[in-house]
Amino acid sequence: MSLQFVLSHSSSRGHADTVWGTQWTAADMVVSISADGTAGLWDTATGESIRSLPPHPLALVSLSTDAKGSRALYNSIEGTTGLWDLESGDVLGKKESFDTKAEGIEPAWSVSLSPDATTYASTGASGTITIHSADPTTFGRSVDTLSPRSADGKHKFGMFVSYSPDGSRLAMSTEQGQIFVFDIEKKELVNSFASHAMCVRSLAWSADSQLLLSASDDKRLVLHDVRTASGSGRPGSGAVASLNGHSSWVLSASLSADGKHAASGSSDRTVKIWDLSSRQCVSTIQEQGEIWGVSWRPQGGALVTGGEDGSLKWWRG
Amino acid sequence: MAFLTPVDVLDDQDIDDIYFEDEEAIHFVPPLAVGPMYKSGHNSATLYGINEDAAHSQSSPQDHIYPCASQEWDSADELLEHALDQELDSDYDYDLDLDLELEFDLDPGEEVFEEEYDDGYDGVDFFPGLMDAASPFGQEINAHTLQSADLDFGGQHLEDVVEQLQNVRSQAAACLEGLALSFLAQLASLPNSQTHTSNKEHASPAEITQNLPDEIPISSDDGNPDNSVIPFRKPNKGINLSIASRRTLAEDSDGLALLSFTYISSSRFECDRRVSRTPQYRTIQFPARSKKSSSAPRFAVLFRVIDLAHEALVSNVPTTKRDIFYKDVPLFGKQSTVDHLVDDIAATFRIPRSSLNIRASSKGLFCGASLSLHLKHGGVVSGDDNESTLIPAEEDISWVEIEDSLEWVLVVEKEAVFQTLARIRFAAGVASHLGPGVIITGKGYPDLATRSLVHRLCSLLAPTVPVLALVDGDAYGIDILSVYKFGSTSLQHQRDALVAPRLEWIGVHGSELANIGVDKDALIPLTTRDHSKAMAMLRRPRAIMPDEWRRELTHMLHMRRKAEIECLVSASSVPQYGVQGVRDSVESSGPWAGPGRADGNKLVEYLVWKIAWAASSARC
């Protein structure tokens, strides 16, 4: 069985450089960030730009939205984290995390906004997660720190961090391929997965917060069951499925809301749609450049991808 | 009024004798604020004298000190000359435009200086105990001998001739001496319980002339040292020597300014800010400010370097930084200590390091029969297509001979690449159907000789000849490229003669590797050092970090991989830009065909593609 996805429309004018993150919000709009330092809000029906953030001098590398789709959190490559109100267009808060002299914090690399938009998590070069306040009045103030205990003290670069949709867990992936899941309330590590040995660039939660999909440079996507405790420590424990098929790094992943399909973008210039029950690739979309951002429509049935040329494309099945 | 020489003060016994036995407290003219002595370029100063009579009266301290001389001079060493003369030579009546005369009476028992005033001033003569130098300028002529020789200079003024003969080296020597003398002068005026001391805080030139001190209280007999007040700035007992700190040395208004490497907010990330014109100085202090270390080693290191540099100047025997380091390894510790200090001293006096007679050892190589370097002392260094030739120091090169058939110049970062290309006679053009060219390497970060050669070629060659750079697509490669093209942070004051604005970056670009078929896994993971270096470079102003380079660094950081020249080995589809039959000729040309040919092949193909494209676009 294969699904056909056809191009619905593209963005009216794209970013000047590669799109490095896309998110289809619950408010049925698409937010995107780019290497040229801009972030944009797009109308999903027409592809027109609704508004865009004033350009940042350096590239934006991380994007996260809250459950309602009213606020977006972005982070730039040097560690300037900002909160963007999507309805009004204002920047509600900014934190310059590269100023290490201030608190002994490290520059943020990947950031994630909690679903209720009260806190956000950031991770950086040392691989520890710092939870900050996302309240506009106290934006950026450090609330907590979570750190995986590492057996070997090797350098772990935190590549991606993400809140689960129910707000109870935080997942983090590292440049070495490890994936850690923390329980926020108990402030402890509940799961660690060693399914990859190469950089895991992106994580995607399922809507019920039970499954975690990881996209790695080893050309695979691995679906993990977060419910099972991986205390046995065996490599691969907790992994439910492995999706193979890409011929180069997998850069981005997204799980559909109904839990049936996964989408992945890769540096082999394709977007693949996977059926999770059969673990097979059901559709391949050939693109012209690397795909760093894929995002399913929360209501289902459509997909948005962000490409190397800076444009966004909407696909419907 | 008695004069104290620093030599005398060094002996504790003498101090006691002088200070305590003599009823009349010794007054001496406080040495000039030490700023002008070694800030060449600044050419005015104010000298303060002590009013002897007022000192004995009950008048307020302000009356004790008066500005007795203020003068603008044309050059720093002239100022130095005058200032030190009047300070040290008591017989000399110093007559200024302000009609102030200073007369210094020597106590008969305190005669220190017996030498007569010498027109050809050389501080060495006044401190026979300090330096064992023979005639300071060796074989060179100075005013003294000229005068006595009674020569005819074709109508020129004696001063002009002397000036012409006294080259930059003598100025440099004078600057070095000034630094040492200021230290000694400060040493002579350290706080003492009995007498007044005025402590010197190094002040900026503007402050010296503008902010005449209001008061310099002379400590009374209770000798509370805390009463002594710095005339110019904040109180600081002890000795201060300031030398330039090159990291934050500012440029003139038409130059570029490097922001010092501190974190700044994002709103200022991209602006081309000009640091203020005042150069930044760092101060070596005694007593040391920090609790953990003593300042004596810092002074010792500074003076050892100055001593060796002065010796090189005076005896006219060039030395190198490495040489200086090995003269006293336990003192210096690391080669970089000497390196930084020598460059800082040169920056303080705003002279090129070669003027200190410290030569940089060359490490750069070039290859290509089209280039010949003619040296000042005769002799020609001619290039060869097969062999590498060491690039001579910039001060040795008289002129550069370039063949008309020269079509391109390639600067490579790595010596290994250079040797590969030399072995296959790439510069001759035969193997690549490109035309003859010149390959230069700096073996990593280029030294002065390499940079100045590239600069020369850039200014001499016609615009149709492209000057290209092949560096790794990582942070250090781009930094090396930046050093060639825009200058280095450490030699900002010599920048203009060393930059090569024409230099184009042809590779390796991380973004193009996908197009030429290099597998992403062939790229090398980023290390923490790479990451920090790249982040630091992203903060540079746009003038020295073009957008294209910034984009490459950004993508490299995001990808967590860097592209090195070795990655080309796995390139599967290098375009053949407009050059017919390159592959055939490359495979069939004999000497280097064999195992490893594949590496040479891919690199050559890549370079041919890039150079041909650059050459053809340069011709348009």
mmCIF file of N, CA, C and O in Angstrom, chain B residues 188-244:
data_model
loop_
_atom_site.group_PDB
_atom_site.id
_atom_site.type_symbol
_atom_site.label_atom_id
_atom_site.label_comp_id
_atom_site.label_asym_id
_atom_site.label_seq_id
_atom_site.Cartn_x
_atom_site.Cartn_y
_atom_site.Cartn_z
ATOM 1 N N ALA B 188 63.337 54.967 41.721
ATOM 2 C CA ALA B 188 63.985 55.993 42.535
ATOM 3 C C ALA B 188 62.987 56.757 43.357
ATOM 4 O O ALA B 188 63.335 57.380 44.347
ATOM 5 N N SER B 189 61.779 56.751 42.952
ATOM 6 C CA SER B 189 60.815 57.592 43.633
ATOM 7 C C SER B 189 59.792 56.778 44.394
ATOM 8 O O SER B 189 58.692 57.234 44.624
ATOM 9 N N LEU B 190 60.165 55.603 44.791
ATOM 10 C CA LEU B 190 59.234 54.800 45.581
ATOM 11 C C LEU B 190 58.956 55.482 46.906
ATOM 12 O O LEU B 190 59.784 56.233 47.403
ATOM 13 N N PRO B 191 57.845 55.179 47.488
ATOM 14 C CA PRO B 191 57.486 55.860 48.736
ATOM 15 C C PRO B 191 58.537 55.606 49.803
ATOM 16 O O PRO B 191 59.043 54.516 49.958
ATOM 17 N N ASN B 192 58.820 56.661 50.487
ATOM 18 C CA ASN B 192 59.778 56.542 51.566
ATOM 19 C C ASN B 192 59.229 57.294 52.757
ATOM 20 O O ASN B 192 58.563 58.295 52.618
ATOM 21 N N SER B 193 59.568 56.828 53.923
ATOM 22 C CA SER B 193 58.911 57.411 55.083
ATOM 23 C C SER B 193 59.344 58.849 55.314
ATOM 24 O O SER B 193 58.612 59.630 55.890
ATOM 25 N N GLN B 194 60.539 59.205 54.913
ATOM 26 C CA GLN B 194 61.031 60.523 55.264
ATOM 27 C C GLN B 194 60.688 61.589 54.248
ATOM 28 O O GLN B 194 60.336 62.683 54.587
ATOM 29 N N THR B 195 60.901 61.238 53.053
ATOM 30 C CA THR B 195 60.818 62.298 52.049
ATOM 31 C C THR B 195 59.582 62.124 51.204
ATOM 32 O O THR B 195 58.914 61.111 51.203
ATOM 33 N N HIS B 196 59.383 63.150 50.512
ATOM 34 C CA HIS B 196 58.263 63.107 49.586
ATOM 35 C C HIS B 196 58.554 62.147 48.451
ATOM 36 O O HIS B 196 59.652 62.042 47.967
ATOM 37 N N THR B 197 57.574 61.509 48.118
ATOM 38 C CA THR B 197 57.692 60.793 46.857
ATOM 39 C C THR B 197 56.435 61.049 46.066
ATOM 40 O O THR B 197 55.356 61.144 46.612
ATOM 41 N N SER B 198 56.630 61.186 44.866
ATOM 42 C CA SER B 198 55.434 61.226 44.041
ATOM 43 C C SER B 198 55.424 59.954 43.209
ATOM 44 O O SER B 198 56.385 59.626 42.543
ATOM 45 N N ASN B 199 54.404 59.272 43.366
ATOM 46 C CA ASN B 199 54.337 58.002 42.659
ATOM 47 C C ASN B 199 53.793 58.215 41.275
ATOM 48 O O ASN B 199 52.899 59.008 41.060
ATOM 49 N N LYS B 200 54.324 57.466 40.431
ATOM 50 C CA LYS B 200 53.917 57.648 39.061
ATOM 51 C C LYS B 200 52.840 56.651 38.694
ATOM 52 O O LYS B 200 53.013 55.460 38.824
ATOM 53 N N GLU B 201 51.796 57.157 38.278
ATOM 54 C CA GLU B 201 50.813 56.297 37.643
ATOM 55 C C GLU B 201 50.857 56.643 36.186
ATOM 56 O O GLU B 201 50.835 57.801 35.820
ATOM 57 N N HIS B 202 50.928 55.685 35.444
ATOM 58 C CA HIS B 202 51.014 55.964 34.021
ATOM 59 C C HIS B 202 49.714 56.574 33.539
ATOM 60 O O HIS B 202 48.652 56.015 33.744
ATOM 61 N N ALA B 203 49.810 57.711 32.957
ATOM 62 C CA ALA B 203 48.598 58.382 32.490
ATOM 63 C C ALA B 203 48.658 58.553 31.001
ATOM 64 O O ALA B 203 49.712 58.524 30.393
ATOM 65 N N SER B 204 47.532 58.717 30.483
ATOM 66 C CA SER B 204 47.474 58.887 29.040
ATOM 67 C C SER B 204 48.067 60.235 28.680
ATOM 68 O O SER B 204 48.099 61.158 29.488
ATOM 69 N N PRO B 205 48.512 60.377 27.485
ATOM 70 C CA PRO B 205 49.151 61.629 27.075
ATOM 71 C C PRO B 205 48.251 62.825 27.248
ATOM 72 O O PRO B 205 48.679 63.893 27.681
ATOM 73 N N ALA B 206 47.001 62.622 26.940
ATOM 74 C CA ALA B 206 46.086 63.762 27.049
ATOM 75 C C ALA B 206 46.036 64.246 28.483
ATOM 76 O O ALA B 206 46.029 65.444 28.755
ATOM 77 N N GLU B 207 46.029 63.292 29.386
ATOM 78 C CA GLU B 207 45.891 63.698 30.768
ATOM 79 C C GLU B 207 47.103 64.444 31.263
ATOM 80 O O GLU B 207 47.014 65.303 32.118
ATOM 81 N N ILE B 208 48.227 64.096 30.735
ATOM 82 C CA ILE B 208 49.425 64.763 31.213
ATOM 83 C C ILE B 208 49.373 66.244 30.897
ATOM 84 O O ILE B 208 49.663 67.088 31.727
ATOM 85 N N THR B 209 48.964 66.523 29.698
ATOM 86 C CA THR B 209 48.972 67.931 29.331
ATOM 87 C C THR B 209 47.739 68.659 29.829
ATOM 88 O O THR B 209 47.799 69.835 30.152
ATOM 89 N N GLN B 210 46.648 67.957 29.867
ATOM 90 C CA GLN B 210 45.435 68.673 30.216
ATOM 91 C C GLN B 210 45.229 68.753 31.721
ATOM 92 O O GLN B 210 44.808 69.758 32.247
ATOM 93 N N ASN B 211 45.493 67.649 32.346
ATOM 94 C CA ASN B 211 45.194 67.634 33.779
ATOM 95 C C ASN B 211 46.442 67.891 34.575
ATOM 96 O O ASN B 211 47.074 66.973 35.072
ATOM 97 N N LEU B 212 46.798 69.117 34.658
ATOM 98 C CA LEU B 212 47.933 69.422 35.527
ATOM 99 C C LEU B 212 47.517 69.126 36.947
ATOM 100 O O LEU B 212 46.410 69.455 37.363
ATOM 101 N N PRO B 213 48.361 68.516 37.670
ATOM 102 C CA PRO B 213 47.929 68.099 39.004
ATOM 103 C C PRO B 213 47.684 69.291 39.899
ATOM 104 O O PRO B 213 48.372 70.299 39.817
ATOM 105 N N ASP B 214 46.686 69.149 40.725
ATOM 106 C CA ASP B 214 46.390 70.248 41.626
ATOM 107 C C ASP B 214 47.379 70.291 42.751
ATOM 108 O O ASP B 214 47.862 71.342 43.136
ATOM 109 N N GLU B 215 47.605 69.124 43.262
ATOM 110 C CA GLU B 215 48.518 69.172 44.387
ATOM 111 C C GLU B 215 49.325 67.897 44.461
ATOM 112 O O GLU B 215 48.858 66.810 44.156
ATOM 113 N N ILE B 216 50.510 68.070 44.855
ATOM 114 C CA ILE B 216 51.321 66.915 45.150
ATOM 115 C C ILE B 216 51.859 67.134 46.548
ATOM 116 O O ILE B 216 52.908 67.745 46.714
ATOM 117 N N PRO B 217 51.165 66.747 47.547
ATOM 118 C CA PRO B 217 51.624 67.061 48.900
ATOM 119 C C PRO B 217 52.921 66.333 49.200
ATOM 120 O O PRO B 217 53.088 65.170 48.845
ATOM 121 N N ILE B 218 53.755 67.037 49.813
ATOM 122 C CA ILE B 218 54.994 66.419 50.238
ATOM 123 C C ILE B 218 54.792 65.931 51.661
ATOM 124 O O ILE B 218 54.317 66.659 52.510
ATOM 125 N N SER B 219 55.161 64.744 51.831
ATOM 126 C CA SER B 219 54.913 64.193 53.166
ATOM 127 C C SER B 219 55.774 64.912 54.178
ATOM 128 O O SER B 219 56.927 65.233 53.949
ATOM 129 N N SER B 220 55.180 65.142 55.275
ATOM 130 C CA SER B 220 55.911 65.850 56.342
ATOM 131 C C SER B 220 56.731 64.834 57.112
ATOM 132 O O SER B 220 56.888 63.694 56.705
ATOM 133 N N ASP B 221 57.229 65.270 58.227
ATOM 134 C CA ASP B 221 58.164 64.406 58.922
ATOM 135 C C ASP B 221 57.534 63.171 59.514
ATOM 136 O O ASP B 221 58.230 62.230 59.873
ATOM 137 N N ASP B 222 56.254 63.233 59.666
ATOM 138 C CA ASP B 222 55.664 62.002 60.195
ATOM 139 C C ASP B 222 55.655 60.922 59.120
ATOM 140 O O ASP B 222 55.421 59.763 59.393
ATOM 141 N N GLY B 223 55.922 61.355 57.933
ATOM 142 C CA GLY B 223 56.215 60.391 56.876
ATOM 143 C C GLY B 223 55.133 59.352 56.639
ATOM 144 O O GLY B 223 55.403 58.164 56.531
ATOM 145 N N ASN B 224 53.949 59.813 56.607
ATOM 146 C CA ASN B 224 52.891 58.852 56.313
ATOM 147 C C ASN B 224 52.847 58.612 54.805
ATOM 148 O O ASN B 224 52.512 59.512 54.055
ATOM 149 N N PRO B 225 53.186 57.479 54.411
ATOM 150 C CA PRO B 225 53.268 57.281 52.953
ATOM 151 C C PRO B 225 51.928 57.436 52.267
ATOM 152 O O PRO B 225 51.871 57.678 51.094
ATOM 153 N N ASP B 226 50.886 57.306 53.018
ATOM 154 C CA ASP B 226 49.602 57.423 52.352
ATOM 155 C C ASP B 226 49.313 58.847 51.920
ATOM 156 O O ASP B 226 48.398 59.098 51.172
ATOM 157 N N ASN B 227 50.094 59.749 52.421
ATOM 158 C CA ASN B 227 49.851 61.115 51.986
ATOM 159 C C ASN B 227 50.294 61.367 50.574
ATOM 160 O O ASN B 227 49.844 62.290 49.927
ATOM 161 N N SER B 228 51.205 60.560 50.159
ATOM 162 C CA SER B 228 51.690 60.812 48.807
ATOM 163 C C SER B 228 50.589 60.494 47.821
ATOM 164 O O SER B 228 49.981 59.434 47.870
ATOM 165 N N VAL B 229 50.374 61.394 46.984
ATOM 166 C CA VAL B 229 49.229 61.293 46.084
ATOM 167 C C VAL B 229 49.718 61.281 44.659
ATOM 168 O O VAL B 229 50.629 61.994 44.298
ATOM 169 N N ILE B 230 49.113 60.435 43.911
ATOM 170 C CA ILE B 230 49.461 60.392 42.504
ATOM 171 C C ILE B 230 49.000 61.677 41.858
ATOM 172 O O ILE B 230 47.853 62.055 41.987
ATOM 173 N N PRO B 231 49.844 62.277 41.158
ATOM 174 C CA PRO B 231 49.434 63.547 40.562
ATOM 175 C C PRO B 231 48.341 63.400 39.534
ATOM 176 O O PRO B 231 47.534 64.281 39.383
ATOM 177 N N PHE B 232 48.311 62.335 38.846
ATOM 178 C CA PHE B 232 47.445 62.351 37.686
ATOM 179 C C PHE B 232 46.183 61.521 37.836
ATOM 180 O O PHE B 232 45.167 61.885 37.315
ATOM 181 N N ARG B 233 46.334 60.416 38.484
ATOM 182 C CA ARG B 233 45.111 59.595 38.507
ATOM 183 C C ARG B 233 44.926 58.979 39.873
ATOM 184 O O ARG B 233 45.231 59.564 40.865
ATOM 185 N N LYS B 234 44.478 57.789 39.833
ATOM 186 C CA LYS B 234 44.161 57.216 41.130
ATOM 187 C C LYS B 234 45.430 56.854 41.878
ATOM 188 O O LYS B 234 46.425 56.532 41.276
ATOM 189 N N PRO B 235 45.371 56.880 43.158
ATOM 190 C CA PRO B 235 46.594 56.645 43.923
ATOM 191 C C PRO B 235 47.107 55.238 43.697
ATOM 192 O O PRO B 235 46.337 54.294 43.666
ATOM 193 N N ASN B 236 48.337 55.139 43.499
ATOM 194 C CA ASN B 236 48.907 53.813 43.357
ATOM 195 C C ASN B 236 50.363 53.876 43.758
ATOM 196 O O ASN B 236 51.164 54.512 43.090
ATOM 197 N N LYS B 237 50.667 53.248 44.831
ATOM 198 C CA LYS B 237 52.061 53.243 45.204
ATOM 199 C C LYS B 237 52.802 52.271 44.322
ATOM 200 O O LYS B 237 52.260 51.281 43.875
ATOM 201 N N GLY B 238 54.017 52.544 44.110
ATOM 202 C CA GLY B 238 54.809 51.541 43.425
ATOM 203 C C GLY B 238 55.137 51.936 42.000
ATOM 204 O O GLY B 238 55.085 53.081 41.608
ATOM 205 N N ILE B 239 55.472 50.964 41.265
ATOM 206 C CA ILE B 239 55.987 51.169 39.919
ATOM 207 C C ILE B 239 54.954 50.643 38.932
ATOM 208 O O ILE B 239 54.401 49.575 39.115
ATOM 209 N N ASN B 240 54.731 51.407 37.908
ATOM 210 C CA ASN B 240 53.828 50.973 36.869
ATOM 211 C C ASN B 240 54.481 51.125 35.515
ATOM 212 O O ASN B 240 55.001 52.176 35.192
ATOM 213 N N LEU B 241 54.444 50.100 34.778
ATOM 214 C CA LEU B 241 54.884 50.199 33.392
ATOM 215 C C LEU B 241 53.752 49.729 32.514
ATOM 216 O O LEU B 241 53.172 48.682 32.748
ATOM 217 N N SER B 242 53.471 50.497 31.515
ATOM 218 C CA SER B 242 52.378 50.097 30.644
ATOM 219 C C SER B 242 52.903 49.773 29.270
ATOM 220 O O SER B 242 53.688 50.511 28.697
ATOM 221 N N ILE B 243 52.446 48.652 28.789
ATOM 222 C CA ILE B 243 52.754 48.343 27.400
ATOM 223 C C ILE B 243 51.451 48.028 26.693
ATOM 224 O O ILE B 243 50.447 47.722 27.329
ATOM 225 N N ALA B 244 51.500 48.101 25.407
ATOM 226 C CA ALA B 244 50.279 47.926 24.636
ATOM 227 C C ALA B 244 49.749 46.511 24.791
ATOM 228 O O ALA B 244 50.502 45.563 24.923
#
